[in-house]
Amino acid sequence: MAPSPSIPNLQEIRRKCVTVHNSHGEKLVGVLHETNSLELVIICHGFKSSKDRIPMVNLAAAYEKEGISAFRFDFAGNGESEGSFQYGNYRREADDLRAIVEHFHKEERFIAAIVGHSKGGNVVLLYASNYKDVQTVINISGRFNLERGIEHRLGRDFKEKIKHNGFIDVRNRKGRFKYRVTEESLMDRLTTDTRGSCQSITNNCRVLTVHGSMDEMVPVEDAMEFAKNVSNHKLQIIEGADHEFTLHQDELSSVVVAFVKAGLGGRNYMAMPSESCKRTSGCIHSRF
């Protein structure tokens, strides 16, 4: 990787696998983009996705280029992590994120931001409503109205089907089994209070919502609802972008990196490396 003119020693950046156990004893697998910065950004993927999908990889690389360490990981039941996949699971994924945050707190890292794409956006907001230890939250393409989007996957009569059978098996276009939705997991989604969570986020927590104007999976109107219900909120609509910002990766990265850098500027901890960082040669601190 070519060194940045503003951050020396970027050739020392390394990527390594890190596993963290959640509260259920399951291994959560992630990739740490280590720049030896005190600051760390945690990146969360969306529904039935993984740490290795765009935009997770590109976002981590964008922070890495700025000298900010980043960690992207798989929720339980997804990607390389242990556990079984569950539809819904918003609260449990927020608990997974808690395990990640606590792990890096023990490593004496400052969590500069938690970033979530799609369902991950809902998870980081839910986390911020329950815990007050992260002051910058970025919601990318999150869904405000969780009652929408279910018919697309489960069919219009999903309520009747799941009441009758106790579950619905979701299959692909070729009829192959993808995953099972139980009544319990469906109710987990339907009883997750997005509005209440947003309104519970304290004013000293900065929240950015980024949404594509051409998102066909989650309508851009949902982004407007986040703006109405989070007190300290900034809204950024990227014109022409789809749900994964397929053709707008650079623009997305620019927006989310700038938001984190703005939150880091001028903080006193910037000049105070942690003990673990002091012991590391070639330690890099973000310069903003």
PDB file of N, CA and C in Angstrom, residues 52-105:
ATOM      1  N   ASP A  52     -16.982  -9.044   4.825  1.00  0.00           N
ATOM      2  CA  ASP A  52     -16.220  -9.027   3.575  1.00  0.00           C
ATOM      3  C   ASP A  52     -16.990  -8.449   2.393  1.00  0.00           C
ATOM      4  N   ARG A  53     -18.206  -7.956   2.636  1.00  0.00           N
ATOM      5  CA  ARG A  53     -18.990  -7.345   1.564  1.00  0.00           C
ATOM      6  C   ARG A  53     -18.704  -5.849   1.492  1.00  0.00           C
ATOM      7  N   ILE A  54     -18.952  -5.284   0.276  1.00  0.00           N
ATOM      8  CA  ILE A  54     -18.935  -3.832   0.219  1.00  0.00           C
ATOM      9  C   ILE A  54     -20.219  -3.346   0.865  1.00  0.00           C
ATOM     10  N   PRO A  55     -20.201  -2.191   1.536  1.00  0.00           N
ATOM     11  CA  PRO A  55     -19.069  -1.259   1.639  1.00  0.00           C
ATOM     12  C   PRO A  55     -18.161  -1.479   2.843  1.00  0.00           C
ATOM     13  N   MET A  56     -18.330  -2.573   3.592  1.00  0.00           N
ATOM     14  CA  MET A  56     -17.549  -2.754   4.818  1.00  0.00           C
ATOM     15  C   MET A  56     -16.032  -2.735   4.565  1.00  0.00           C
ATOM     16  N   VAL A  57     -15.603  -3.466   3.549  1.00  0.00           N
ATOM     17  CA  VAL A  57     -14.163  -3.529   3.263  1.00  0.00           C
ATOM     18  C   VAL A  57     -13.639  -2.161   2.843  1.00  0.00           C
ATOM     19  N   ASN A  58     -14.374  -1.497   1.970  1.00  0.00           N
ATOM     20  CA  ASN A  58     -13.918  -0.198   1.475  1.00  0.00           C
ATOM     21  C   ASN A  58     -13.905   0.864   2.568  1.00  0.00           C
ATOM     22  N   LEU A  59     -14.880   0.814   3.453  1.00  0.00           N
ATOM     23  CA  LEU A  59     -14.905   1.786   4.546  1.00  0.00           C
ATOM     24  C   LEU A  59     -13.715   1.584   5.479  1.00  0.00           C
ATOM     25  N   ALA A  60     -13.441   0.330   5.813  1.00  0.00           N
ATOM     26  CA  ALA A  60     -12.291   0.053   6.681  1.00  0.00           C
ATOM     27  C   ALA A  60     -10.998   0.534   6.033  1.00  0.00           C
ATOM     28  N   ALA A  61     -10.862   0.307   4.734  1.00  0.00           N
ATOM     29  CA  ALA A  61      -9.661   0.736   4.019  1.00  0.00           C
ATOM     30  C   ALA A  61      -9.556   2.263   3.988  1.00  0.00           C
ATOM     31  N   ALA A  62     -10.711   2.942   3.892  1.00  0.00           N
ATOM     32  CA  ALA A  62     -10.709   4.404   3.863  1.00  0.00           C
ATOM     33  C   ALA A  62     -10.222   4.976   5.189  1.00  0.00           C
ATOM     34  N   TYR A  63     -10.662   4.401   6.301  1.00  0.00           N
ATOM     35  CA  TYR A  63     -10.164   4.861   7.604  1.00  0.00           C
ATOM     36  C   TYR A  63      -8.685   4.529   7.756  1.00  0.00           C
ATOM     37  N   GLU A  64      -8.325   3.361   7.287  1.00  0.00           N
ATOM     38  CA  GLU A  64      -6.935   2.923   7.343  1.00  0.00           C
ATOM     39  C   GLU A  64      -6.015   3.933   6.649  1.00  0.00           C
ATOM     40  N   LYS A  65      -6.443   4.428   5.514  1.00  0.00           N
ATOM     41  CA  LYS A  65      -5.623   5.389   4.758  1.00  0.00           C
ATOM     42  C   LYS A  65      -5.439   6.694   5.519  1.00  0.00           C
ATOM     43  N   GLU A  66      -6.367   6.989   6.426  1.00  0.00           N
ATOM     44  CA  GLU A  66      -6.272   8.218   7.217  1.00  0.00           C
ATOM     45  C   GLU A  66      -5.533   8.002   8.530  1.00  0.00           C
ATOM     46  N   GLY A  67      -4.991   6.793   8.716  1.00  0.00           N
ATOM     47  CA  GLY A  67      -4.261   6.503   9.934  1.00  0.00           C
ATOM     48  C   GLY A  67      -5.134   6.127  11.107  1.00  0.00           C
ATOM     49  N   ILE A  68      -6.418   5.818  10.835  1.00  0.00           N
ATOM     50  CA  ILE A  68      -7.356   5.417  11.883  1.00  0.00           C
ATOM     51  C   ILE A  68      -7.582   3.912  11.772  1.00  0.00           C
ATOM     52  N   SER A  69      -7.352   3.187  12.836  1.00  0.00           N
ATOM     53  CA  SER A  69      -7.582   1.746  12.811  1.00  0.00           C
ATOM     54  C   SER A  69      -9.075   1.453  12.664  1.00  0.00           C
ATOM     55  N   ALA A  70      -9.399   0.337  12.042  1.00  0.00           N
ATOM     56  CA  ALA A  70     -10.800  -0.050  11.840  1.00  0.00           C
ATOM     57  C   ALA A  70     -10.942  -1.551  12.062  1.00  0.00           C
ATOM     58  N   PHE A  71     -12.115  -1.940  12.538  1.00  0.00           N
ATOM     59  CA  PHE A  71     -12.392  -3.352  12.780  1.00  0.00           C
ATOM     60  C   PHE A  71     -13.753  -3.679  12.183  1.00  0.00           C
ATOM     61  N   ARG A  72     -13.764  -4.620  11.241  1.00  0.00           N
ATOM     62  CA  ARG A  72     -15.012  -5.104  10.643  1.00  0.00           C
ATOM     63  C   ARG A  72     -15.177  -6.568  11.051  1.00  0.00           C
ATOM     64  N   PHE A  73     -16.387  -6.932  11.459  1.00  0.00           N
ATOM     65  CA  PHE A  73     -16.583  -8.270  12.014  1.00  0.00           C
ATOM     66  C   PHE A  73     -17.917  -8.853  11.570  1.00  0.00           C
ATOM     67  N   ASP A  74     -18.052 -10.161  11.768  1.00  0.00           N
ATOM     68  CA  ASP A  74     -19.290 -10.877  11.449  1.00  0.00           C
ATOM     69  C   ASP A  74     -20.114 -11.061  12.716  1.00  0.00           C
ATOM     70  N   PHE A  75     -21.388 -10.681  12.652  1.00  0.00           N
ATOM     71  CA  PHE A  75     -22.291 -10.991  13.756  1.00  0.00           C
ATOM     72  C   PHE A  75     -22.444 -12.509  13.874  1.00  0.00           C
ATOM     73  N   ALA A  76     -22.859 -12.981  15.031  1.00  0.00           N
ATOM     74  CA  ALA A  76     -23.072 -14.412  15.243  1.00  0.00           C
ATOM     75  C   ALA A  76     -24.047 -14.965  14.207  1.00  0.00           C
ATOM     76  N   GLY A  77     -23.701 -16.129  13.646  1.00  0.00           N
ATOM     77  CA  GLY A  77     -24.554 -16.750  12.643  1.00  0.00           C
ATOM     78  C   GLY A  77     -24.341 -16.211  11.243  1.00  0.00           C
ATOM     79  N   ASN A  78     -23.378 -15.331  11.074  1.00  0.00           N
ATOM     80  CA  ASN A  78     -23.057 -14.753   9.766  1.00  0.00           C
ATOM     81  C   ASN A  78     -21.573 -14.922   9.477  1.00  0.00           C
ATOM     82  N   GLY A  79     -21.246 -15.003   8.192  1.00  0.00           N
ATOM     83  CA  GLY A  79     -19.835 -15.063   7.806  1.00  0.00           C
ATOM     84  C   GLY A  79     -19.078 -16.174   8.502  1.00  0.00           C
ATOM     85  N   GLU A  80     -17.943 -15.818   9.090  1.00  0.00           N
ATOM     86  CA  GLU A  80     -17.086 -16.795   9.757  1.00  0.00           C
ATOM     87  C   GLU A  80     -17.382 -16.959  11.248  1.00  0.00           C
ATOM     88  N   SER A  81     -18.301 -16.167  11.772  1.00  0.00           N
ATOM     89  CA  SER A  81     -18.580 -16.241  13.205  1.00  0.00           C
ATOM     90  C   SER A  81     -19.411 -17.470  13.553  1.00  0.00           C
ATOM     91  N   GLU A  82     -19.303 -17.906  14.802  1.00  0.00           N
ATOM     92  CA  GLU A  82     -20.076 -19.049  15.277  1.00  0.00           C
ATOM     93  C   GLU A  82     -21.523 -18.647  15.533  1.00  0.00           C
ATOM     94  N   GLY A  83     -22.360 -19.656  15.742  1.00  0.00           N
ATOM     95  CA  GLY A  83     -23.772 -19.415  16.024  1.00  0.00           C
ATOM     96  C   GLY A  83     -24.636 -19.667  14.807  1.00  0.00           C
ATOM     97  N   SER A  84     -25.937 -19.737  15.024  1.00  0.00           N
ATOM     98  CA  SER A  84     -26.882 -19.976  13.928  1.00  0.00           C
ATOM     99  C   SER A  84     -27.531 -18.670  13.512  1.00  0.00           C
ATOM    100  N   PHE A  85     -27.753 -18.514  12.213  1.00  0.00           N
ATOM    101  CA  PHE A  85     -28.383 -17.295  11.708  1.00  0.00           C
ATOM    102  C   PHE A  85     -29.819 -17.210  12.195  1.00  0.00           C
ATOM    103  N   GLN A  86     -30.224 -16.020  12.615  1.00  0.00           N
ATOM    104  CA  GLN A  86     -31.587 -15.784  13.062  1.00  0.00           C
ATOM    105  C   GLN A  86     -32.133 -14.529  12.394  1.00  0.00           C
ATOM    106  N   TYR A  87     -33.339 -14.621  11.880  1.00  0.00           N
ATOM    107  CA  TYR A  87     -34.027 -13.445  11.356  1.00  0.00           C
ATOM    108  C   TYR A  87     -34.326 -12.523  12.533  1.00  0.00           C
ATOM    109  N   GLY A  88     -34.375 -11.211  12.295  1.00  0.00           N
ATOM    110  CA  GLY A  88     -34.558 -10.293  13.420  1.00  0.00           C
ATOM    111  C   GLY A  88     -33.243 -10.165  14.151  1.00  0.00           C
ATOM    112  N   ASN A  89     -33.226 -10.511  15.448  1.00  0.00           N
ATOM    113  CA  ASN A  89     -31.981 -10.581  16.222  1.00  0.00           C
ATOM    114  C   ASN A  89     -31.328  -9.218  16.461  1.00  0.00           C
ATOM    115  N   TYR A  90     -32.087  -8.141  16.387  1.00  0.00           N
ATOM    116  CA  TYR A  90     -31.508  -6.805  16.535  1.00  0.00           C
ATOM    117  C   TYR A  90     -30.859  -6.622  17.906  1.00  0.00           C
ATOM    118  N   ARG A  91     -31.567  -7.006  18.953  1.00  0.00           N
ATOM    119  CA  ARG A  91     -31.035  -6.821  20.301  1.00  0.00           C
ATOM    120  C   ARG A  91     -29.807  -7.694  20.533  1.00  0.00           C
ATOM    121  N   ARG A  92     -29.853  -8.912  20.025  1.00  0.00           N
ATOM    122  CA  ARG A  92     -28.711  -9.798  20.234  1.00  0.00           C
ATOM    123  C   ARG A  92     -27.489  -9.314  19.448  1.00  0.00           C
ATOM    124  N   GLU A  93     -27.711  -8.730  18.275  1.00  0.00           N
ATOM    125  CA  GLU A  93     -26.577  -8.188  17.521  1.00  0.00           C
ATOM    126  C   GLU A  93     -26.016  -6.951  18.212  1.00  0.00           C
ATOM    127  N   ALA A  94     -26.873  -6.171  18.872  1.00  0.00           N
ATOM    128  CA  ALA A  94     -26.373  -5.054  19.675  1.00  0.00           C
ATOM    129  C   ALA A  94     -25.518  -5.579  20.829  1.00  0.00           C
ATOM    130  N   ASP A  95     -25.888  -6.742  21.360  1.00  0.00           N
ATOM    131  CA  ASP A  95     -25.082  -7.382  22.411  1.00  0.00           C
ATOM    132  C   ASP A  95     -23.741  -7.854  21.849  1.00  0.00           C
ATOM    133  N   ASP A  96     -23.755  -8.377  20.607  1.00  0.00           N
ATOM    134  CA  ASP A  96     -22.499  -8.753  19.949  1.00  0.00           C
ATOM    135  C   ASP A  96     -21.588  -7.534  19.828  1.00  0.00           C
ATOM    136  N   LEU A  97     -22.164  -6.428  19.397  1.00  0.00           N
ATOM    137  CA  LEU A  97     -21.386  -5.198  19.257  1.00  0.00           C
ATOM    138  C   LEU A  97     -20.834  -4.762  20.610  1.00  0.00           C
ATOM    139  N   ARG A  98     -21.617  -4.949  21.666  1.00  0.00           N
ATOM    140  CA  ARG A  98     -21.145  -4.615  23.006  1.00  0.00           C
ATOM    141  C   ARG A  98     -19.902  -5.424  23.367  1.00  0.00           C
ATOM    142  N   ALA A  99     -19.913  -6.710  23.007  1.00  0.00           N
ATOM    143  CA  ALA A  99     -18.749  -7.555  23.284  1.00  0.00           C
ATOM    144  C   ALA A  99     -17.514  -7.040  22.557  1.00  0.00           C
ATOM    145  N   ILE A 100     -17.704  -6.583  21.319  1.00  0.00           N
ATOM    146  CA  ILE A 100     -16.589  -6.042  20.537  1.00  0.00           C
ATOM    147  C   ILE A 100     -16.053  -4.767  21.180  1.00  0.00           C
ATOM    148  N   VAL A 101     -16.952  -3.864  21.548  1.00  0.00           N
ATOM    149  CA  VAL A 101     -16.544  -2.599  22.161  1.00  0.00           C
ATOM    150  C   VAL A 101     -15.782  -2.863  23.462  1.00  0.00           C
ATOM    151  N   GLU A 102     -16.309  -3.745  24.282  1.00  0.00           N
ATOM    152  CA  GLU A 102     -15.646  -4.041  25.557  1.00  0.00           C
ATOM    153  C   GLU A 102     -14.269  -4.666  25.353  1.00  0.00           C
ATOM    154  N   HIS A 103     -14.155  -5.514  24.335  1.00  0.00           N
ATOM    155  CA  HIS A 103     -12.854  -6.123  24.032  1.00  0.00           C
ATOM    156  C   HIS A 103     -11.813  -5.046  23.744  1.00  0.00           C
ATOM    157  N   PHE A 104     -12.167  -4.081  22.904  1.00  0.00           N
ATOM    158  CA  PHE A 104     -11.190  -3.057  22.534  1.00  0.00           C
ATOM    159  C   PHE A 104     -11.006  -2.023  23.639  1.00  0.00           C
ATOM    160  N   HIS A 105     -11.999  -1.848  24.498  1.00  0.00           N
ATOM    161  CA  HIS A 105     -11.778  -1.023  25.683  1.00  0.00           C
ATOM    162  C   HIS A 105     -10.700  -1.646  26.560  1.00  0.00           C
TER     163      HIS A 105
END
